[in-house]
Coordinates of C-alpha atoms and ligand atoms in Angstrom, one line a residue:
X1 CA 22.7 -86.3 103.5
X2 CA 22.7 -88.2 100.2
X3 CA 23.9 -91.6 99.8
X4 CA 25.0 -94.0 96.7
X5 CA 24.9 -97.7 97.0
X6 CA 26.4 -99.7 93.8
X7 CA 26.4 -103.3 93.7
X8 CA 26.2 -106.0 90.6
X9 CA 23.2 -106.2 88.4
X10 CA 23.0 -110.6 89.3
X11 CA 25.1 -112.6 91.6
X12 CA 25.0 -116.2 92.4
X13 CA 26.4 -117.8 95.7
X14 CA 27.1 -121.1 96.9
X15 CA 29.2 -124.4 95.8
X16 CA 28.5 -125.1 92.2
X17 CA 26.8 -122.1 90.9
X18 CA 29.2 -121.7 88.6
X19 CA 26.6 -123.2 86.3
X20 CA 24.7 -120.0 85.9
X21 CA 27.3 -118.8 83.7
X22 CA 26.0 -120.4 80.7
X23 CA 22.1 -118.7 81.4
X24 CA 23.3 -115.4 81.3
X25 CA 26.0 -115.1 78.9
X26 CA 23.0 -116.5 76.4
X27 CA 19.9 -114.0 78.0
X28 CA 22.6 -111.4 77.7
X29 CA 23.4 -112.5 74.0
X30 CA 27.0 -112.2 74.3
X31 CA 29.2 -113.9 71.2
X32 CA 32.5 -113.9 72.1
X33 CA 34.3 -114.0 75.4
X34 CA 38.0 -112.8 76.5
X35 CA 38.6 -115.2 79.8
X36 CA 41.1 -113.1 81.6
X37 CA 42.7 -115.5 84.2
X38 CA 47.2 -116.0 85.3
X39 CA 48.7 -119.5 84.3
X40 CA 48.2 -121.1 87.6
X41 CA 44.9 -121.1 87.6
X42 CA 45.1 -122.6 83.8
X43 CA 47.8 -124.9 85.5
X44 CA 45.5 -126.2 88.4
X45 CA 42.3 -127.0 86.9
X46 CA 40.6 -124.0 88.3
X47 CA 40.3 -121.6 85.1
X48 CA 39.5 -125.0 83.0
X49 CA 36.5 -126.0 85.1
X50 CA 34.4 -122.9 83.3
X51 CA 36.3 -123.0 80.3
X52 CA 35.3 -126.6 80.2
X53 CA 31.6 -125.6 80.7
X54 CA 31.8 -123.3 78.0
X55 CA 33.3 -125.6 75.5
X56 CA 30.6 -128.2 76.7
X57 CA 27.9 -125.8 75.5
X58 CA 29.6 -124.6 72.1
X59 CA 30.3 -121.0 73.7
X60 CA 33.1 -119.4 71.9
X61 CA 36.2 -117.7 73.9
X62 CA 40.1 -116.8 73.8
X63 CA 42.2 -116.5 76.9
X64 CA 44.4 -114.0 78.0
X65 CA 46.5 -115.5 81.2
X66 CA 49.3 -113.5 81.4
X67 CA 48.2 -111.7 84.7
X68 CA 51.0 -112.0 87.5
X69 CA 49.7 -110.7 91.1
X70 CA 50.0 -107.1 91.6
X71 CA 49.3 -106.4 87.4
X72 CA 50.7 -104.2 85.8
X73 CA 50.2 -101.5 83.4
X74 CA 51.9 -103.2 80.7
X75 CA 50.0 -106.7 81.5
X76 CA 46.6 -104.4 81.1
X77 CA 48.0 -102.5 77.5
X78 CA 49.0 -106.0 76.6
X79 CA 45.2 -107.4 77.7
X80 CA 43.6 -104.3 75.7
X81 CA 45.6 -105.5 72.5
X82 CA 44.3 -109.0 73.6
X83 CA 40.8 -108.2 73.4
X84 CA 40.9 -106.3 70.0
X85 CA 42.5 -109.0 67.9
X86 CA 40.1 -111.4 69.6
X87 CA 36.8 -110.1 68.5
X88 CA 35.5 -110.4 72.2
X89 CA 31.9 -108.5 73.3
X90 CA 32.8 -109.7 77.0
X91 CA 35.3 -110.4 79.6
X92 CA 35.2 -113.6 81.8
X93 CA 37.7 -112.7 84.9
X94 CA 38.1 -115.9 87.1
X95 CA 41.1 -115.8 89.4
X96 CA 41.8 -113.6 92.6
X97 CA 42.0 -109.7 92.5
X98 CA 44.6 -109.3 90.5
X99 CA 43.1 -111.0 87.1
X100 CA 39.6 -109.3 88.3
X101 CA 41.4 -106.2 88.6
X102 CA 42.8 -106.4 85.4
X103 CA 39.4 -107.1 83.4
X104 CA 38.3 -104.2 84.6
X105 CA 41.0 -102.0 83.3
X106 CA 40.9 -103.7 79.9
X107 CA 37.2 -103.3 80.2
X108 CA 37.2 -99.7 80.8
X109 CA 40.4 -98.9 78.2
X110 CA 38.8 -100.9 75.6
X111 CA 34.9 -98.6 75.8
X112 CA 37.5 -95.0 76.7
X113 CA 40.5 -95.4 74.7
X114 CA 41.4 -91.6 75.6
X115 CA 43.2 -93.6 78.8
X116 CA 45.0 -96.0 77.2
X117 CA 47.7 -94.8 79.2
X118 CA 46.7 -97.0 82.1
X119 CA 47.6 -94.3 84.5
X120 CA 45.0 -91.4 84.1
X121 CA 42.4 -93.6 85.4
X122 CA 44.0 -93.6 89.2
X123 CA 41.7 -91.9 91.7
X124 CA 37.7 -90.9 91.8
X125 CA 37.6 -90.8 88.1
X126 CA 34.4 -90.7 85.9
X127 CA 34.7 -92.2 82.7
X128 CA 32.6 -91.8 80.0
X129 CA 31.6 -94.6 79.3
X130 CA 30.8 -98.4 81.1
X131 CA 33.4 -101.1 81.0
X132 CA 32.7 -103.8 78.3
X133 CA 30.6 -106.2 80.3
X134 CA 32.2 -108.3 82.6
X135 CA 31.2 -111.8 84.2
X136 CA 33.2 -112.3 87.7
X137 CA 34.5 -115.3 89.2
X138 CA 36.7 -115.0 91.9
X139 CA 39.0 -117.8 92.9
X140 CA 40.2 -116.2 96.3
X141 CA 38.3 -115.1 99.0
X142 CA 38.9 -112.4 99.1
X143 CA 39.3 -109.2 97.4
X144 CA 35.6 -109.0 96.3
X145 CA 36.5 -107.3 93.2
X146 CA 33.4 -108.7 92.0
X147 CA 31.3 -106.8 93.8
X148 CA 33.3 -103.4 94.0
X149 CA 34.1 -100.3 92.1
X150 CA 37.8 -100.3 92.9
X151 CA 40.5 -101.6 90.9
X152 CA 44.5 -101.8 91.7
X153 CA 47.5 -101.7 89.3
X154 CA 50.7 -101.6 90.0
X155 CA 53.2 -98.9 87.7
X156 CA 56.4 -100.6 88.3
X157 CA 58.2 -97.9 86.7
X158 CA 57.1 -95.5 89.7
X159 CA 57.3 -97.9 91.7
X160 CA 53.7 -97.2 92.2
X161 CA 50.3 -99.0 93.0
X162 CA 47.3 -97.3 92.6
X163 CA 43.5 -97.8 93.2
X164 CA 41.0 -96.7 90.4
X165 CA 37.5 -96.0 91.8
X166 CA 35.0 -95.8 89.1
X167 CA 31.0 -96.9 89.0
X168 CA 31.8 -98.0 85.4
X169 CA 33.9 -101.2 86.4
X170 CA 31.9 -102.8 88.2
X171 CA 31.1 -106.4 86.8
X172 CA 27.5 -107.0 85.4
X173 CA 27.3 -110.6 86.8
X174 CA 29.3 -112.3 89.6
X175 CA 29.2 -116.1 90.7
X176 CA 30.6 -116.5 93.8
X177 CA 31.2 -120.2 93.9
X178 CA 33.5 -122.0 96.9
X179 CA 34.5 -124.8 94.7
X180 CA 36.5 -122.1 92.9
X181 CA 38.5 -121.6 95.9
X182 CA 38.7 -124.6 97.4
X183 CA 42.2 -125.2 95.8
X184 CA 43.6 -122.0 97.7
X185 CA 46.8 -123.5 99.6
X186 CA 46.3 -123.1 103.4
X187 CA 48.6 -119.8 103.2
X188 CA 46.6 -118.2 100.4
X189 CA 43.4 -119.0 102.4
X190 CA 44.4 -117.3 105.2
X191 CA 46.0 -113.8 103.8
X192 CA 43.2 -113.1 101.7
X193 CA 40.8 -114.3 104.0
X194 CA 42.7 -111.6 106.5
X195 CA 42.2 -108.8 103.5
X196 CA 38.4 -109.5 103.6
X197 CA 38.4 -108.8 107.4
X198 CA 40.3 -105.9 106.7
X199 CA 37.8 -104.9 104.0
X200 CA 35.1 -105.1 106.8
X201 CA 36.7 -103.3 109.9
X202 CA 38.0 -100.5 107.6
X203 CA 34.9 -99.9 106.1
X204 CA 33.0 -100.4 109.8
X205 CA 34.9 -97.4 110.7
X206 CA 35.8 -95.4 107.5
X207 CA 35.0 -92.0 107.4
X208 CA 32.2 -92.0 105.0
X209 CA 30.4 -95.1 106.6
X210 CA 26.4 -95.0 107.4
X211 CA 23.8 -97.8 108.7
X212 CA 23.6 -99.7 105.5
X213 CA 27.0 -100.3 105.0
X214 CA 27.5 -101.1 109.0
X215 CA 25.4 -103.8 108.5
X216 CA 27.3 -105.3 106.0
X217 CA 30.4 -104.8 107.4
X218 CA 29.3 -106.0 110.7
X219 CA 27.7 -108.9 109.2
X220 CA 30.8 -109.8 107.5
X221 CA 32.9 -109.8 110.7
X222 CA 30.8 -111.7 112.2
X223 CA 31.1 -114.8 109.3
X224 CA 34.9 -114.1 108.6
X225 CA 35.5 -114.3 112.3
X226 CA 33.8 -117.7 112.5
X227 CA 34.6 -119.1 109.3
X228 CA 38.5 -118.4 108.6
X229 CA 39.8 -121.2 111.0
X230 CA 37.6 -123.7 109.5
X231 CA 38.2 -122.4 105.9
X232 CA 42.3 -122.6 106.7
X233 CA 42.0 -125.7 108.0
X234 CA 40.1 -127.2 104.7
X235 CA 36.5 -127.7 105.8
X236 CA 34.1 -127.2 102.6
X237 CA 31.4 -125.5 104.7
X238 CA 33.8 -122.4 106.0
X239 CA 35.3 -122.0 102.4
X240 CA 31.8 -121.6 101.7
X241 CA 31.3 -118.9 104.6
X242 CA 34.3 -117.1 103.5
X243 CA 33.1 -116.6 100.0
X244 CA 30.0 -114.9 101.3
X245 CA 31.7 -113.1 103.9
X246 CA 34.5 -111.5 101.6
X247 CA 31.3 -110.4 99.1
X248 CA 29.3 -109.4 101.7
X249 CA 32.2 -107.1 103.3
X250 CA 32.9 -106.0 99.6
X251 CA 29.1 -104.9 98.8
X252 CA 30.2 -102.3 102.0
X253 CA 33.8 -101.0 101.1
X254 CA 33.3 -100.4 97.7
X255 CA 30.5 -97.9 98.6
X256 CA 32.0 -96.3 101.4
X257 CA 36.0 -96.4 101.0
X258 CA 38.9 -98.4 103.8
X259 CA 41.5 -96.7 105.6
X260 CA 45.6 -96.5 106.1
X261 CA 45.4 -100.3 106.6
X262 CA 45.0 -100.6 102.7
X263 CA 47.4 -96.9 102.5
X264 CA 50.2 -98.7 103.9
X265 CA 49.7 -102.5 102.5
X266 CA 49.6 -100.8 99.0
X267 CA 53.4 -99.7 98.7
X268 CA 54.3 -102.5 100.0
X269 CA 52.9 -104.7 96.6
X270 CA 54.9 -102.4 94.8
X271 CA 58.1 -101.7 96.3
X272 CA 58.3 -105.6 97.5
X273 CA 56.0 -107.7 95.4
X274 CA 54.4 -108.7 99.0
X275 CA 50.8 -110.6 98.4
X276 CA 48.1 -107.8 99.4
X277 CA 46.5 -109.9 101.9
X278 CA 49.6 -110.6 103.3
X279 CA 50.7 -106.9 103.7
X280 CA 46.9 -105.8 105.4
X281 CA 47.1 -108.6 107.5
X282 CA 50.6 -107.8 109.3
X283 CA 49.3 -104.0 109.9
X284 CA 45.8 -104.5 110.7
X285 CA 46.3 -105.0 114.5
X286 CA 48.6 -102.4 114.9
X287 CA 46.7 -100.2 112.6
X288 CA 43.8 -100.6 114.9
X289 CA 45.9 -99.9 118.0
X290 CA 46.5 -96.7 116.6
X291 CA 42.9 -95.6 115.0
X292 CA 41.2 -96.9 118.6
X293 CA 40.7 -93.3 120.0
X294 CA 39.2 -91.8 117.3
X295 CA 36.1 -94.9 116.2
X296 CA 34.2 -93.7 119.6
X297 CA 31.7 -96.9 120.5
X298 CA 32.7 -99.0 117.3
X299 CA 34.7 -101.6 118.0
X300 CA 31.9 -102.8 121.3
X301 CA 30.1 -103.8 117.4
X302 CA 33.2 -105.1 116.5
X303 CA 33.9 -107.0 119.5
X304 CA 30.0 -108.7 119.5
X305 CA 30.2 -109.2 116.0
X306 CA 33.3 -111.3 116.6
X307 CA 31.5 -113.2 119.7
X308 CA 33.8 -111.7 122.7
X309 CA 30.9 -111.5 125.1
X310 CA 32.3 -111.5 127.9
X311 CA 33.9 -108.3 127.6
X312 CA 31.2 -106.5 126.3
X313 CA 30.1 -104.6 129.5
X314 CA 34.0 -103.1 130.4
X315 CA 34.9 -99.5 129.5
X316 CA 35.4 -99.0 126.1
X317 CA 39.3 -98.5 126.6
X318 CA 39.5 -102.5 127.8
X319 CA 37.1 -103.4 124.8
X320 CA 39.1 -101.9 122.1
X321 CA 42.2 -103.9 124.0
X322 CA 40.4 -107.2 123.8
X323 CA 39.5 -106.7 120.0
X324 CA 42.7 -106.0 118.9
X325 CA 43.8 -109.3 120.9
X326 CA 41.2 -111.1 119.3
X327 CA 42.7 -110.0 115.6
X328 CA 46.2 -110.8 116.7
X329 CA 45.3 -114.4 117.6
X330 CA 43.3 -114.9 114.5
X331 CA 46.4 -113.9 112.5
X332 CA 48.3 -116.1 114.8
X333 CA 45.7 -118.8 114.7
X334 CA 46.3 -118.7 111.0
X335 CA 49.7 -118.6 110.4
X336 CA 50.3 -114.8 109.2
X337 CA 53.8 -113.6 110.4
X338 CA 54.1 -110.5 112.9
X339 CA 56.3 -108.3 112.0
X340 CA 57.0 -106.0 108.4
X341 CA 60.2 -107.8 109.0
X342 CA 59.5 -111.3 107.8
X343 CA 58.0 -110.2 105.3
X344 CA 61.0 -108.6 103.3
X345 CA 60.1 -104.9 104.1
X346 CA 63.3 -103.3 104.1
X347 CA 64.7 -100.7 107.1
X348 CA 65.8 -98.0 104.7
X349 CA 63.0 -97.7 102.4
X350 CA 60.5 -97.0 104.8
X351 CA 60.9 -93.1 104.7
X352 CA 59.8 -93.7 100.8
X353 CA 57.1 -96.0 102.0
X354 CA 55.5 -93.3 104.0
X355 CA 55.3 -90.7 101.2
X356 CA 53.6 -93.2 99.2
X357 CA 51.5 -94.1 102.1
X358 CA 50.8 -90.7 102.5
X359 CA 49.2 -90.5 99.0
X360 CA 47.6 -93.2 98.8
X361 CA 43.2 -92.9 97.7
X362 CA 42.7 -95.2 100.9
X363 CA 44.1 -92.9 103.3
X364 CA 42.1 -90.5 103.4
X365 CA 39.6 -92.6 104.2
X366 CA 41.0 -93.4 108.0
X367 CA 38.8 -92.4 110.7
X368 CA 42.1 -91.0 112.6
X369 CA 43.6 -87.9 110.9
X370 CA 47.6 -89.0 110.4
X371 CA 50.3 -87.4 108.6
X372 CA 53.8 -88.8 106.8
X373 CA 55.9 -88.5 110.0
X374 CA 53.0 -90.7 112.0
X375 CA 52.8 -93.0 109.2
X376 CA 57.0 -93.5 108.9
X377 CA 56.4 -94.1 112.9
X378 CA 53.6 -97.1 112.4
X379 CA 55.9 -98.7 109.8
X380 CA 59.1 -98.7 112.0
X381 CA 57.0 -99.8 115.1
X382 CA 55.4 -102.8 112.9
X383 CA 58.7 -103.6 111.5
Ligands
NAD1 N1 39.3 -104.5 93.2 C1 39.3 -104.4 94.5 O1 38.4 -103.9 95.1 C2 40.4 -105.0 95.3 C3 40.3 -105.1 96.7 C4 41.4 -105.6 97.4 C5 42.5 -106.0 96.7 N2 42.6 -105.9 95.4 C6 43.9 -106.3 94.7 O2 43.8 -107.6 94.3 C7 45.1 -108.2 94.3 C8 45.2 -109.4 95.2 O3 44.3 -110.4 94.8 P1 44.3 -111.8 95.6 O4 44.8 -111.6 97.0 O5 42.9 -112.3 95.4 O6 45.4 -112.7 94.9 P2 45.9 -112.8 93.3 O7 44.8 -112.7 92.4 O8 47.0 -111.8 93.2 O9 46.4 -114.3 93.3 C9 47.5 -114.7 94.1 C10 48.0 -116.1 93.7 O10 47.0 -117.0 94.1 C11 46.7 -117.9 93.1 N3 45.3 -118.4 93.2 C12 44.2 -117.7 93.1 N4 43.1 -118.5 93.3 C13 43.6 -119.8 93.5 C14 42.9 -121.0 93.8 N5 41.6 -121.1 93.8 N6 43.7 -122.1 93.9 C15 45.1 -122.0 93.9 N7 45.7 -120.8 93.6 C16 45.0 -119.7 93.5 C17 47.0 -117.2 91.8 O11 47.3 -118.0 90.7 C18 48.2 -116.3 92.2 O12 49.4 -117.0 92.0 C19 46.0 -107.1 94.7 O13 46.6 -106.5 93.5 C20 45.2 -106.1 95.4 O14 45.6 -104.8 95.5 C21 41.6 -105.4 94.7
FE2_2 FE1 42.2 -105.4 100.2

């Protein structure tokens, strides 16, 4: 059996690394940079502070910050435009997924015009050639687009949002700093913080998953579990913990695929406009309820990697019980809702929300074989 492992080519962790942007955009002898960001982040300081550093140091840019979460096809044709008039030899993405995701379709449109289209690059694609290069700095923790070969956009005249997996996006330099994020509302902290535990138990338990990535995955449960509270409740030093967590769980998915989690959260962005972490983190539980049978030993690693000790030694049908407990009080501890409900998921859609669930690339990836009748059954019993 052959593997692949892709990951960045440099990444920098830690508060206040965001300094190391100015080293390698001047090894790399890059000219011109398109910073690729959405208007609150221009709004609250956060895209200034490195804009600010690269005015400091004479490094010339444009912006393009007319991301919205979710992006769209026509924000990414509109980006593409963006970039040509601009002169840029480089992206900048600073924000959460959504302007990452974006930089890498603009990225990969701009060096394989053929997809221009936006929508021919859904799926396990391989395009000619790499993106132009891009430098990541995420602002939510998190996604981990930084670190993974996936992007999202949403085609809102489908009503559509798909996931583009190719080795060619992935940014050449990330800098994972926690004073980027420290700004998060509580709310914000806590849903994407959810999506990076997502990230991890998916990909613990994906399909396609081997020792390597367990050991990220594992490893990342194990600092999201401890960290999340703390990083909710403000504290510098678990923002800091998230923002390694989220990457480390990333450096796993990306490599190895999720699972109908991410299926079913995805429609939900589209049909609703529902924040991603949001939608993963209202499913998750269940999701795991209904994948238990089928992940054999798994989640006994999931339940020591998220310090429940004491339950270690019981049958592994009282184990996988306790673990999904322990993700249903975490969601409780930090203030995600319970139900599809609350949420603004409506009743009669969800027969449509299946067949799109059905479809979607992340799917395929669950451990537990499910069809579109099961998967219009887990939505009505989460609603
Ligand atoms: N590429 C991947 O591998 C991958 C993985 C998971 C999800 N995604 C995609 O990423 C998107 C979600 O990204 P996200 O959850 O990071 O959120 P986001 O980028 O959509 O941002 C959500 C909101 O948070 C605000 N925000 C971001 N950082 C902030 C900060 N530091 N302080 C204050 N406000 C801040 C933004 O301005 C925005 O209004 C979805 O489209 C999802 O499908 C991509
Ligand atoms: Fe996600």
């Amino acid at each position: 059996m052959a593997y692949r492992m892709i990951l960045n080519e440099t990444s920098y962790f830690g508060a206040g690394s965001i300094h190391h942007l100015i080293d390698e955009v001047k090894k790399r002898h890059f000219k011109k940079a398109l910073v690729v960001t959405d208007k609150d982040l221009i709004q609250f300081n956060v895209a200034t502070k490195v804009t600010n550093l690269l005015d400091e140091f004479g490094l010339s840019y444009d912006i393009f910050d007319e991301v919205i979460p979710n992006p769209t096809i026509n924000i990414v044709k509109k980006g593409v435009e963006i970039f040509k008039q601009s002169g840029a030899d480089y992206l900048i993405a600073i924000g959460g997924g959504s302007p990452q995701d974006t930089a890498k379709a603009i990225g990969i449109i701009i060096n394989n015009p053929q997809h221009a289209d936006v929508r021919s690059l859904e799926g396990a694609i391989n395009t000619e050639k790499p993106a132009v290069p891009i430098i990541a700095i995420p602002t939510t923790a998190g996604t981990a687009a930084e670190v993974t070969i996936n992007y999202v956009i949403t085609d809102e005249e489908n009503k559509r949002k798909f996931v583009c997996v190719d080795p060619h996006d992935i940014p050449v330099v990330a800098i994972i700093d926690s004073e980027m994020m420290a700004s998060m509302p509580a709310s914000l902290k806590a849903a994407t913080g959810i999506d990076a535990l997502t990230h991890a138990i998916e990909g613990f338990i994906t399909k396609g998953a081997w020792e390597l990535s367990d050991m990220m995955h594992l490893k990342a449960i194990e600092i999201i579990n401890r960290a999340l509270r703390a990083s909710v409740k403000g504290d510098p030093k678990g923002v800091e913990d998230m923002a390694l967590g989220q990457y480390v769980a990333g450096m796993g998915f990306s490599n190895v695929g999720l699972g109908l989690v991410h299926g079913m959260a995805h429609p939900l962005g589209a049909f609703y406009g529902t924040p991603h972490g949001v939608a993963n983190a209202v499913l998750l539980p269940h999701i795991m309820e209904f994948n238990a049978e089928s992940t054999g030993e798994k989640y006994r690693d999931i339940a020591k990697a998220m310090g429940l000790n004491d339950v270690l030694n019981q049958p592994i049908q009282e184990v996988r019980k306790h673990v999904v407990e322990a993700v249903k009080q975490l969601n409780k501890n930090v203030g995600i809702p319970e139900r599809l409900r609350d949420i603004g998921v409506k009743e009669q859609d969800i027969h449509e929300l299946a067949k799109a669930a059905f479809e979607d690339v992340c799917t395929g990836g669950n451990p537990r074989e499910v069809n579109e009748k099961e998967i219009e059954m887990l939505y009505r019993h989460v609603y």
